[in-house]
Amino acid sequence: MASATAVPRPGSTGRDVRARAEAALRLAAPALLGYGAARAFGIALLAYVAHRRGRSPGTVLYGSWDSRWYQDVVLHGYDSTVGGTPHTWHAWSNLAFFPLYPALCRAADAVLPVGTAKASWLVALASSLAAAWLIFLIGNRLHGRRTGVVLAVLWGCLPHALVESMAYTESLFTALAAAALYAALARHWVRAGLFAALAGLTRPTGVALAAAVALTAALAALQALRQPRTGPWWQPVWRPALGAVLAPAGWLAFVVWVGLRLHRADGYFAVQDAWGNRFSKGGYLLRRLRWVFLGPRGSDVPVAFVVVTLVVAAGFALFALCLVQRQPLPLLLFSGALLAVLTFGAGAYIARARFLLPGFPLLLPVARVLARAHPRTTALTLALAALASAGYGLHLTLVWNGPP
């Protein structure tokens, strides 16, 4: 099994590389097929119901909400003000949206004759498959192939999993986060730092991954300093130290660039503040929880808010299980940092379940239980989860009037 995922040696022939790639694909095939089946069912059901209701599936999948903002960056570039510019349809700035995904969409649009919107969607779909593969690799490395398969399929069956199949950044960010965490688990620190830097160019929550990778790499560097050695002191230290420096570089680079573009040091944070996203010390989350669970009698709480609240609560409960099970430090730090961002940030409450999509390490306790269950029980549970996810995807996009 280890040979299937090993990195080819420098002297490997093309045939050796091809054989290793084929073996790796065979190893991950059940995970990719299961994940693909879950997502294909969700997309097909959405397309059918949307068509019956006179809605365009394309508008839902790659032509609404954040999808339009990213395509605005692709077509017009970034704004130069805290507020919107004449080519935008809102008073807010598109500088709130990080640059890697629109850059990939622009490249895809240049080579694919499908238009900007569909090219953006194809980038997201390809990213989701890459994310599923990398999630499988982490589960396989830690607990075996079956756990890896279940973990990848579970990620495609979450309540908000339809977003993984939309022209959003969650899939790309998850793929980069999984790549960084897998590299950290393998102690490939420079690679982990590079992937974390790319993730930091993808979403604001890249700061959570940067913190996890940087702290883990820094601890590894300190540990290496304490070890007895015969060579130069820096030899076992430079890789984890460089990884720790690289990890936050992408996120910091975009924040600095926005400040330079707006000619103010706090430019990025001013843009986020204009969107209603700011630091809250946890009070915003508590007020929302109180409203959902203890609101005035007779008040109607939208289903979407209830589901978001349940997902966030489940995230904290699963994190406690991850602590009890002593997950590897990079995974714990990443999950904890994601939850901290959700706890101490104000604004966009409805999107918090979507923001948790990259937190796949939180699913490991569930994946381990299902992997040990009877195959029929596992298959039935995953099938029901896929059905529920597809059904909620319909509500999220065709009934609920807000963003997913």
CSV table of C-alpha atoms in Angstrom, one decimal, residues 31-402:
chain,number,residue,atom,x,y,z
A,31,ALA,CA,-13.2,6.8,-2.9
A,32,LEU,CA,-13.3,8.7,-6.1
A,33,LEU,CA,-16.2,6.6,-7.5
A,34,GLY,CA,-18.2,6.9,-4.2
A,35,TYR,CA,-17.6,10.6,-4.0
A,36,GLY,CA,-18.4,11.2,-7.6
A,37,ALA,CA,-21.6,9.1,-7.4
A,38,ALA,CA,-22.8,11.2,-4.4
A,39,ARG,CA,-22.1,14.5,-6.1
A,40,ALA,CA,-23.4,13.4,-9.5
A,41,PHE,CA,-26.7,12.4,-7.8
A,42,GLY,CA,-27.0,15.7,-6.1
A,43,ILE,CA,-26.3,17.6,-9.3
A,44,ALA,CA,-28.7,15.5,-11.4
A,45,LEU,CA,-31.5,15.9,-8.9
A,46,LEU,CA,-31.0,19.6,-8.7
A,47,ALA,CA,-31.0,19.9,-12.5
A,48,TYR,CA,-34.2,17.9,-12.8
A,49,VAL,CA,-36.1,19.8,-10.1
A,50,ALA,CA,-34.8,23.2,-11.3
A,51,HIS,CA,-35.9,22.4,-14.8
A,52,ARG,CA,-39.3,21.4,-13.6
A,53,ARG,CA,-39.6,24.7,-11.8
A,54,GLY,CA,-38.5,26.8,-14.7
A,55,ARG,CA,-35.1,27.6,-13.2
A,56,SER,CA,-31.8,27.2,-15.0
A,57,PRO,CA,-29.5,24.7,-13.3
A,58,GLY,CA,-26.6,26.6,-14.7
A,59,THR,CA,-27.7,29.8,-12.9
A,60,VAL,CA,-27.8,27.9,-9.6
A,61,LEU,CA,-24.5,26.0,-10.1
A,62,TYR,CA,-22.3,28.7,-11.6
A,63,GLY,CA,-24.3,31.9,-12.0
A,64,SER,CA,-25.3,33.2,-8.6
A,65,TRP,CA,-24.0,34.7,-5.4
A,66,ASP,CA,-20.3,34.3,-4.9
A,67,SER,CA,-19.9,32.7,-8.3
A,68,ARG,CA,-20.8,36.0,-9.9
A,69,TRP,CA,-18.3,37.9,-7.7
A,70,TYR,CA,-15.4,35.6,-8.8
A,71,GLN,CA,-16.4,35.9,-12.4
A,72,ASP,CA,-16.5,39.7,-11.9
A,73,VAL,CA,-12.8,39.5,-10.9
A,74,VAL,CA,-12.1,37.3,-13.9
A,75,LEU,CA,-13.7,39.7,-16.4
A,76,HIS,CA,-13.0,43.1,-14.9
A,77,GLY,CA,-10.1,42.6,-12.4
A,78,TYR,CA,-10.1,44.0,-8.9
A,79,ASP,CA,-11.7,47.2,-7.6
A,80,SER,CA,-9.5,50.0,-6.3
A,81,THR,CA,-12.0,51.3,-3.7
A,82,VAL,CA,-13.5,50.0,-0.4
A,83,GLY,CA,-16.9,50.2,-2.0
A,84,GLY,CA,-18.1,49.0,-5.4
A,85,THR,CA,-17.3,50.4,-8.8
A,86,PRO,CA,-19.6,51.0,-11.8
A,87,HIS,CA,-19.2,47.5,-13.2
A,88,THR,CA,-20.4,45.9,-10.0
A,89,TRP,CA,-24.0,45.4,-9.1
A,90,HIS,CA,-23.6,46.0,-5.3
A,91,ALA,CA,-22.0,48.7,-3.2
A,92,TRP,CA,-19.3,46.4,-1.9
A,93,SER,CA,-15.8,45.7,-3.2
A,94,ASN,CA,-14.7,42.5,-4.9
A,95,LEU,CA,-11.4,42.9,-3.0
A,96,ALA,CA,-13.0,40.7,-0.4
A,97,PHE,CA,-12.4,37.7,-2.8
A,98,PHE,CA,-9.0,36.1,-2.9
A,99,PRO,CA,-7.2,35.7,-6.2
A,100,LEU,CA,-6.1,32.1,-6.8
A,101,TYR,CA,-9.5,30.7,-7.8
A,102,PRO,CA,-10.3,33.6,-10.3
A,103,ALA,CA,-6.7,33.2,-11.7
A,104,LEU,CA,-7.4,29.5,-12.4
A,105,CYS,CA,-10.8,30.4,-13.9
A,106,ARG,CA,-9.2,32.9,-16.1
A,107,ALA,CA,-6.7,30.3,-17.3
A,108,ALA,CA,-9.4,27.8,-17.9
A,109,ASP,CA,-11.5,30.4,-19.7
A,110,ALA,CA,-8.6,31.1,-22.1
A,111,VAL,CA,-8.3,27.4,-23.2
A,112,LEU,CA,-11.8,26.1,-22.9
A,113,PRO,CA,-14.5,27.2,-25.4
A,114,VAL,CA,-17.3,27.1,-22.8
A,115,GLY,CA,-17.5,30.7,-21.5
A,116,THR,CA,-16.3,32.2,-18.2
A,117,ALA,CA,-19.1,30.8,-16.0
A,118,LYS,CA,-18.8,27.2,-17.1
A,119,ALA,CA,-15.0,27.3,-17.1
A,120,SER,CA,-15.2,28.5,-13.4
A,121,TRP,CA,-17.6,25.6,-12.7
A,122,LEU,CA,-15.2,23.1,-14.3
A,123,VAL,CA,-12.3,24.4,-12.2
A,124,ALA,CA,-14.4,23.8,-9.1
A,125,LEU,CA,-15.5,20.3,-10.1
A,126,ALA,CA,-11.8,19.3,-10.9
A,127,SER,CA,-10.8,20.8,-7.5
A,128,SER,CA,-13.5,18.7,-5.7
A,129,LEU,CA,-12.2,15.5,-7.2
A,130,ALA,CA,-8.6,16.4,-6.2
A,131,ALA,CA,-9.9,17.2,-2.7
A,132,ALA,CA,-11.7,13.9,-2.4
A,133,TRP,CA,-8.5,12.1,-3.5
A,134,LEU,CA,-6.3,13.9,-1.0
A,135,ILE,CA,-8.9,13.4,1.8
A,136,PHE,CA,-8.8,9.7,1.0
A,137,LEU,CA,-5.0,9.7,1.2
A,138,ILE,CA,-5.1,11.2,4.7
A,139,GLY,CA,-7.7,8.7,5.9
A,140,ASN,CA,-5.7,5.9,4.3
A,141,ARG,CA,-2.4,7.0,5.9
A,142,LEU,CA,-3.9,7.3,9.4
A,143,HIS,CA,-6.4,4.4,9.6
A,144,GLY,CA,-6.3,2.3,6.4
A,145,ARG,CA,-7.9,2.2,3.0
A,146,ARG,CA,-11.5,1.6,4.1
A,147,THR,CA,-11.5,4.6,6.5
A,148,GLY,CA,-10.0,6.7,3.7
A,149,VAL,CA,-12.8,5.7,1.3
A,150,VAL,CA,-15.5,6.4,3.9
A,151,LEU,CA,-14.0,9.8,4.8
A,152,ALA,CA,-13.9,11.0,1.2
A,153,VAL,CA,-17.5,9.9,0.5
A,154,LEU,CA,-18.7,11.4,3.8
A,155,TRP,CA,-17.2,14.7,2.7
A,156,GLY,CA,-19.4,14.5,-0.4
A,157,CYS,CA,-22.5,13.8,1.7
A,158,LEU,CA,-22.5,16.8,4.1
A,159,PRO,CA,-25.6,19.0,4.3
A,160,HIS,CA,-23.9,21.7,2.3
A,161,ALA,CA,-22.0,19.4,-0.1
A,162,LEU,CA,-23.7,20.9,-3.1
A,163,VAL,CA,-21.4,23.8,-2.7
A,164,GLU,CA,-18.5,21.5,-3.6
A,165,SER,CA,-20.1,21.2,-7.0
A,166,MET,CA,-20.7,24.9,-7.5
A,167,ALA,CA,-18.4,27.6,-8.8
A,168,TYR,CA,-17.2,28.4,-5.3
A,169,THR,CA,-13.8,28.2,-3.7
A,170,GLU,CA,-14.5,25.6,-1.0
A,171,SER,CA,-13.4,22.7,-3.2
A,172,LEU,CA,-10.1,24.3,-4.2
A,173,PHE,CA,-9.4,25.4,-0.7
A,174,THR,CA,-10.1,21.9,0.7
A,175,ALA,CA,-7.8,20.3,-1.9
A,176,LEU,CA,-5.0,22.7,-1.0
A,177,ALA,CA,-5.6,22.2,2.8
A,178,ALA,CA,-5.6,18.4,2.4
A,179,ALA,CA,-2.4,18.6,0.4
A,180,ALA,CA,-0.7,20.8,3.0
A,181,LEU,CA,-1.9,18.6,5.9
A,182,TYR,CA,-0.9,15.4,4.1
A,183,ALA,CA,2.6,16.9,3.5
A,184,ALA,CA,2.8,17.9,7.2
A,185,LEU,CA,1.8,14.4,8.3
A,186,ALA,CA,4.7,13.1,6.1
A,187,ARG,CA,7.0,15.8,7.5
A,188,HIS,CA,7.6,17.3,4.1
A,189,TRP,CA,7.6,20.8,5.6
A,190,VAL,CA,8.5,22.9,2.6
A,191,ARG,CA,5.8,21.3,0.5
A,192,ALA,CA,3.3,21.8,3.4
A,193,GLY,CA,4.3,25.5,3.6
A,194,LEU,CA,3.9,25.9,-0.2
A,195,PHE,CA,0.4,24.4,-0.2
A,196,ALA,CA,-0.6,26.4,2.8
A,197,ALA,CA,0.6,29.5,1.1
A,198,LEU,CA,-1.5,28.7,-2.0
A,199,ALA,CA,-4.5,28.0,0.3
A,200,GLY,CA,-3.9,31.5,1.8
A,201,LEU,CA,-4.5,32.9,-1.7
A,202,THR,CA,-7.8,31.1,-2.0
A,203,ARG,CA,-10.0,32.0,1.0
A,204,PRO,CA,-9.9,34.2,4.1
A,205,THR,CA,-9.9,31.0,6.2
A,206,GLY,CA,-6.5,30.3,4.8
A,207,VAL,CA,-5.2,31.9,7.9
A,208,ALA,CA,-6.5,28.9,9.9
A,209,LEU,CA,-4.5,26.5,7.7
A,210,ALA,CA,-1.4,28.8,7.8
A,211,ALA,CA,-1.5,28.9,11.6
A,212,ALA,CA,-1.8,25.1,11.8
A,213,VAL,CA,1.0,24.4,9.4
A,214,ALA,CA,3.3,27.1,10.7
A,215,LEU,CA,2.9,26.1,14.3
A,216,THR,CA,3.4,22.4,13.6
A,217,ALA,CA,6.5,23.1,11.5
A,218,ALA,CA,7.9,25.5,14.1
A,219,LEU,CA,7.5,22.8,16.8
A,220,ALA,CA,9.3,20.3,14.5
A,221,ALA,CA,12.2,22.8,14.0
A,222,LEU,CA,12.5,23.3,17.8
A,223,GLN,CA,12.4,19.5,18.3
A,224,ALA,CA,15.1,19.1,15.7
A,225,LEU,CA,17.3,21.6,17.5
A,226,ARG,CA,17.1,19.6,20.7
A,227,GLN,CA,18.2,16.3,18.9
A,228,PRO,CA,21.8,15.2,19.1
A,229,ARG,CA,23.5,15.8,15.7
A,230,THR,CA,26.9,15.5,14.0
A,231,GLY,CA,26.5,18.0,11.1
A,232,PRO,CA,25.7,21.7,11.1
A,233,TRP,CA,23.0,22.9,13.5
A,234,TRP,CA,20.9,24.2,10.7
A,235,GLN,CA,20.8,21.1,8.6
A,236,PRO,CA,17.8,19.4,10.3
A,237,VAL,CA,16.1,22.8,11.0
A,238,TRP,CA,15.9,24.7,7.7
A,239,ARG,CA,13.1,22.7,6.1
A,240,PRO,CA,10.6,23.0,8.9
A,241,ALA,CA,11.7,26.6,9.5
A,242,LEU,CA,11.1,27.4,5.9
A,243,GLY,CA,7.8,25.6,5.9
A,244,ALA,CA,6.7,27.7,8.9
A,245,VAL,CA,7.7,30.9,7.1
A,246,LEU,CA,6.0,30.0,3.8
A,247,ALA,CA,2.7,28.9,5.3
A,248,PRO,CA,1.2,32.3,6.0
A,249,ALA,CA,2.9,34.0,3.0
A,250,GLY,CA,0.0,33.7,0.6
A,251,TRP,CA,-2.6,35.1,3.0
A,252,LEU,CA,-0.3,37.9,4.1
A,253,ALA,CA,0.7,38.8,0.5
A,254,PHE,CA,-2.9,39.4,-0.5
A,255,VAL,CA,-3.6,41.4,2.7
A,256,VAL,CA,-0.6,43.6,2.0
A,257,TRP,CA,-1.5,43.9,-1.7
A,258,VAL,CA,-5.0,45.1,-0.9
A,259,GLY,CA,-3.5,47.7,1.5
A,260,LEU,CA,-1.2,48.9,-1.2
A,261,ARG,CA,-4.0,49.0,-3.8
A,262,LEU,CA,-6.2,51.1,-1.5
A,263,HIS,CA,-3.3,53.2,-0.1
A,264,ARG,CA,-4.2,52.4,3.5
A,265,ALA,CA,-2.5,49.9,5.8
A,266,ASP,CA,-5.9,48.5,7.0
A,267,GLY,CA,-7.3,48.2,3.5
A,268,TYR,CA,-8.2,44.5,3.5
A,269,PHE,CA,-9.8,44.8,6.9
A,270,ALA,CA,-11.8,47.9,5.8
A,271,VAL,CA,-13.1,45.9,2.9
A,272,GLN,CA,-14.1,43.1,5.1
A,273,ASP,CA,-15.7,45.5,7.6
A,274,ALA,CA,-17.8,47.0,4.7
A,275,TRP,CA,-19.1,43.5,4.0
A,276,GLY,CA,-20.1,43.1,7.7
A,277,ASN,CA,-17.2,40.7,8.6
A,278,ARG,CA,-15.4,41.7,11.7
A,279,PHE,CA,-14.0,40.4,15.0
A,280,SER,CA,-16.7,39.8,17.6
A,281,LYS,CA,-15.1,38.1,20.7
A,282,GLY,CA,-17.8,35.3,20.3
A,283,GLY,CA,-20.7,37.5,21.0
A,284,TYR,CA,-22.1,37.4,17.5
A,285,LEU,CA,-22.2,33.6,17.5
A,286,LEU,CA,-23.9,33.5,20.9
A,287,ARG,CA,-26.6,36.0,19.8
A,288,ARG,CA,-27.4,33.9,16.7
A,289,LEU,CA,-27.5,30.7,18.7
A,290,ARG,CA,-29.9,32.4,21.2
A,291,TRP,CA,-32.1,33.6,18.4
A,292,VAL,CA,-32.3,30.2,16.8
A,293,PHE,CA,-33.0,28.2,20.0
A,294,LEU,CA,-34.6,30.8,22.3
A,295,GLY,CA,-36.1,33.3,20.0
A,296,PRO,CA,-39.5,34.9,20.7
A,297,ARG,CA,-42.4,32.4,20.8
A,298,GLY,CA,-44.1,32.2,17.5
A,299,SER,CA,-41.2,33.6,15.5
A,300,ASP,CA,-40.3,31.7,12.4
A,301,VAL,CA,-36.6,30.6,12.2
A,302,PRO,CA,-35.7,29.7,8.6
A,303,VAL,CA,-34.8,26.0,8.1
A,304,ALA,CA,-31.4,27.2,6.6
A,305,PHE,CA,-30.5,28.9,9.9
A,306,VAL,CA,-31.5,25.8,11.9
A,307,VAL,CA,-29.3,23.5,9.8
A,308,VAL,CA,-26.4,25.9,10.0
A,309,THR,CA,-26.7,26.0,13.8
A,310,LEU,CA,-26.8,22.2,14.0
A,311,VAL,CA,-23.8,21.9,11.7
A,312,VAL,CA,-21.8,24.3,13.8
A,313,ALA,CA,-22.8,22.5,17.0
A,314,ALA,CA,-21.9,19.2,15.4
A,315,GLY,CA,-18.5,20.6,14.5
A,316,PHE,CA,-17.7,21.5,18.1
A,317,ALA,CA,-18.9,18.1,19.3
A,318,LEU,CA,-16.8,16.3,16.7
A,319,PHE,CA,-13.8,18.4,17.6
A,320,ALA,CA,-14.1,17.2,21.2
A,321,LEU,CA,-14.0,13.6,19.9
A,322,CYS,CA,-11.0,14.4,17.8
A,323,LEU,CA,-9.2,15.6,20.9
A,324,VAL,CA,-10.2,12.5,22.8
A,325,GLN,CA,-8.9,10.3,20.0
A,326,ARG,CA,-5.7,12.3,19.8
A,327,GLN,CA,-5.6,13.1,16.2
A,328,PRO,CA,-2.3,14.2,14.8
A,329,LEU,CA,-1.4,17.8,15.7
A,330,PRO,CA,-1.7,19.4,12.2
A,331,LEU,CA,-5.3,18.1,11.9
A,332,LEU,CA,-6.3,19.2,15.4
A,333,LEU,CA,-4.8,22.7,14.9
A,334,PHE,CA,-6.5,23.1,11.6
A,335,SER,CA,-9.9,22.1,12.8
A,336,GLY,CA,-9.5,24.1,16.0
A,337,ALA,CA,-8.4,27.2,14.1
A,338,LEU,CA,-11.4,26.9,11.7
A,339,LEU,CA,-13.8,26.7,14.6
A,340,ALA,CA,-12.1,29.7,16.2
A,341,VAL,CA,-12.6,31.7,13.0
A,342,LEU,CA,-16.3,30.8,13.1
A,343,THR,CA,-16.5,31.6,16.8
A,344,PHE,CA,-14.8,35.0,16.9
A,345,GLY,CA,-16.0,36.4,13.5
A,346,ALA,CA,-19.1,38.4,13.0
A,347,GLY,CA,-21.2,38.4,9.9
A,348,ALA,CA,-22.4,35.9,7.3
A,349,TYR,CA,-23.9,33.5,9.8
A,350,ILE,CA,-25.8,31.6,7.1
A,351,ALA,CA,-22.5,30.7,5.4
A,352,ARG,CA,-20.8,29.2,8.5
A,353,ALA,CA,-21.7,25.6,7.6
A,354,ARG,CA,-20.2,26.2,4.2
A,355,PHE,CA,-17.1,27.7,5.8
A,356,LEU,CA,-16.8,24.4,7.7
A,357,LEU,CA,-16.7,22.2,4.6
A,358,PRO,CA,-12.9,22.2,4.4
A,359,GLY,CA,-12.8,20.9,8.0
A,360,PHE,CA,-12.8,17.2,6.9
A,361,PRO,CA,-10.6,16.1,9.8
A,362,LEU,CA,-13.7,16.6,12.0
A,363,LEU,CA,-15.3,13.7,10.1
A,364,LEU,CA,-12.6,11.2,11.0
A,365,PRO,CA,-14.3,9.9,14.2
A,366,VAL,CA,-17.5,9.1,12.1
A,367,ALA,CA,-15.5,7.6,9.3
A,368,ARG,CA,-13.7,5.3,11.7
A,369,VAL,CA,-16.9,4.0,13.1
A,370,LEU,CA,-18.5,3.4,9.7
A,371,ALA,CA,-15.3,1.8,8.4
A,372,ARG,CA,-15.5,-0.8,11.2
A,373,ALA,CA,-19.2,-1.4,10.6
A,374,HIS,CA,-20.7,-4.2,8.4
A,375,PRO,CA,-20.3,-3.3,4.7
A,376,ARG,CA,-24.0,-3.2,4.2
A,377,THR,CA,-24.5,-0.8,7.2
A,378,THR,CA,-21.7,1.4,5.8
A,379,ALA,CA,-23.2,1.5,2.3
A,380,LEU,CA,-26.7,2.1,3.5
A,381,THR,CA,-25.6,4.9,5.8
A,382,LEU,CA,-23.6,6.6,3.1
A,383,ALA,CA,-26.5,6.2,0.6
A,384,LEU,CA,-29.0,7.8,3.0
A,385,ALA,CA,-26.5,10.6,3.7
A,386,ALA,CA,-26.1,11.3,0.0
A,387,LEU,CA,-29.9,11.3,-0.4
A,388,ALA,CA,-30.3,13.7,2.5
A,389,SER,CA,-27.5,15.9,1.2
A,390,ALA,CA,-29.1,16.1,-2.3
A,391,GLY,CA,-32.5,16.9,-0.8
A,392,TYR,CA,-31.2,19.7,1.4
A,393,GLY,CA,-29.2,21.0,-1.6
A,394,LEU,CA,-32.6,21.5,-3.3
A,395,HIS,CA,-33.9,23.5,-0.3
A,396,LEU,CA,-30.7,25.5,-0.2
A,397,THR,CA,-30.7,26.6,-3.8
A,398,LEU,CA,-34.4,26.5,-4.9
A,399,VAL,CA,-36.4,27.3,-1.7
A,400,TRP,CA,-34.0,29.4,0.5
A,401,ASN,CA,-33.6,32.9,-1.0
A,402,GLY,CA,-30.2,33.6,0.5
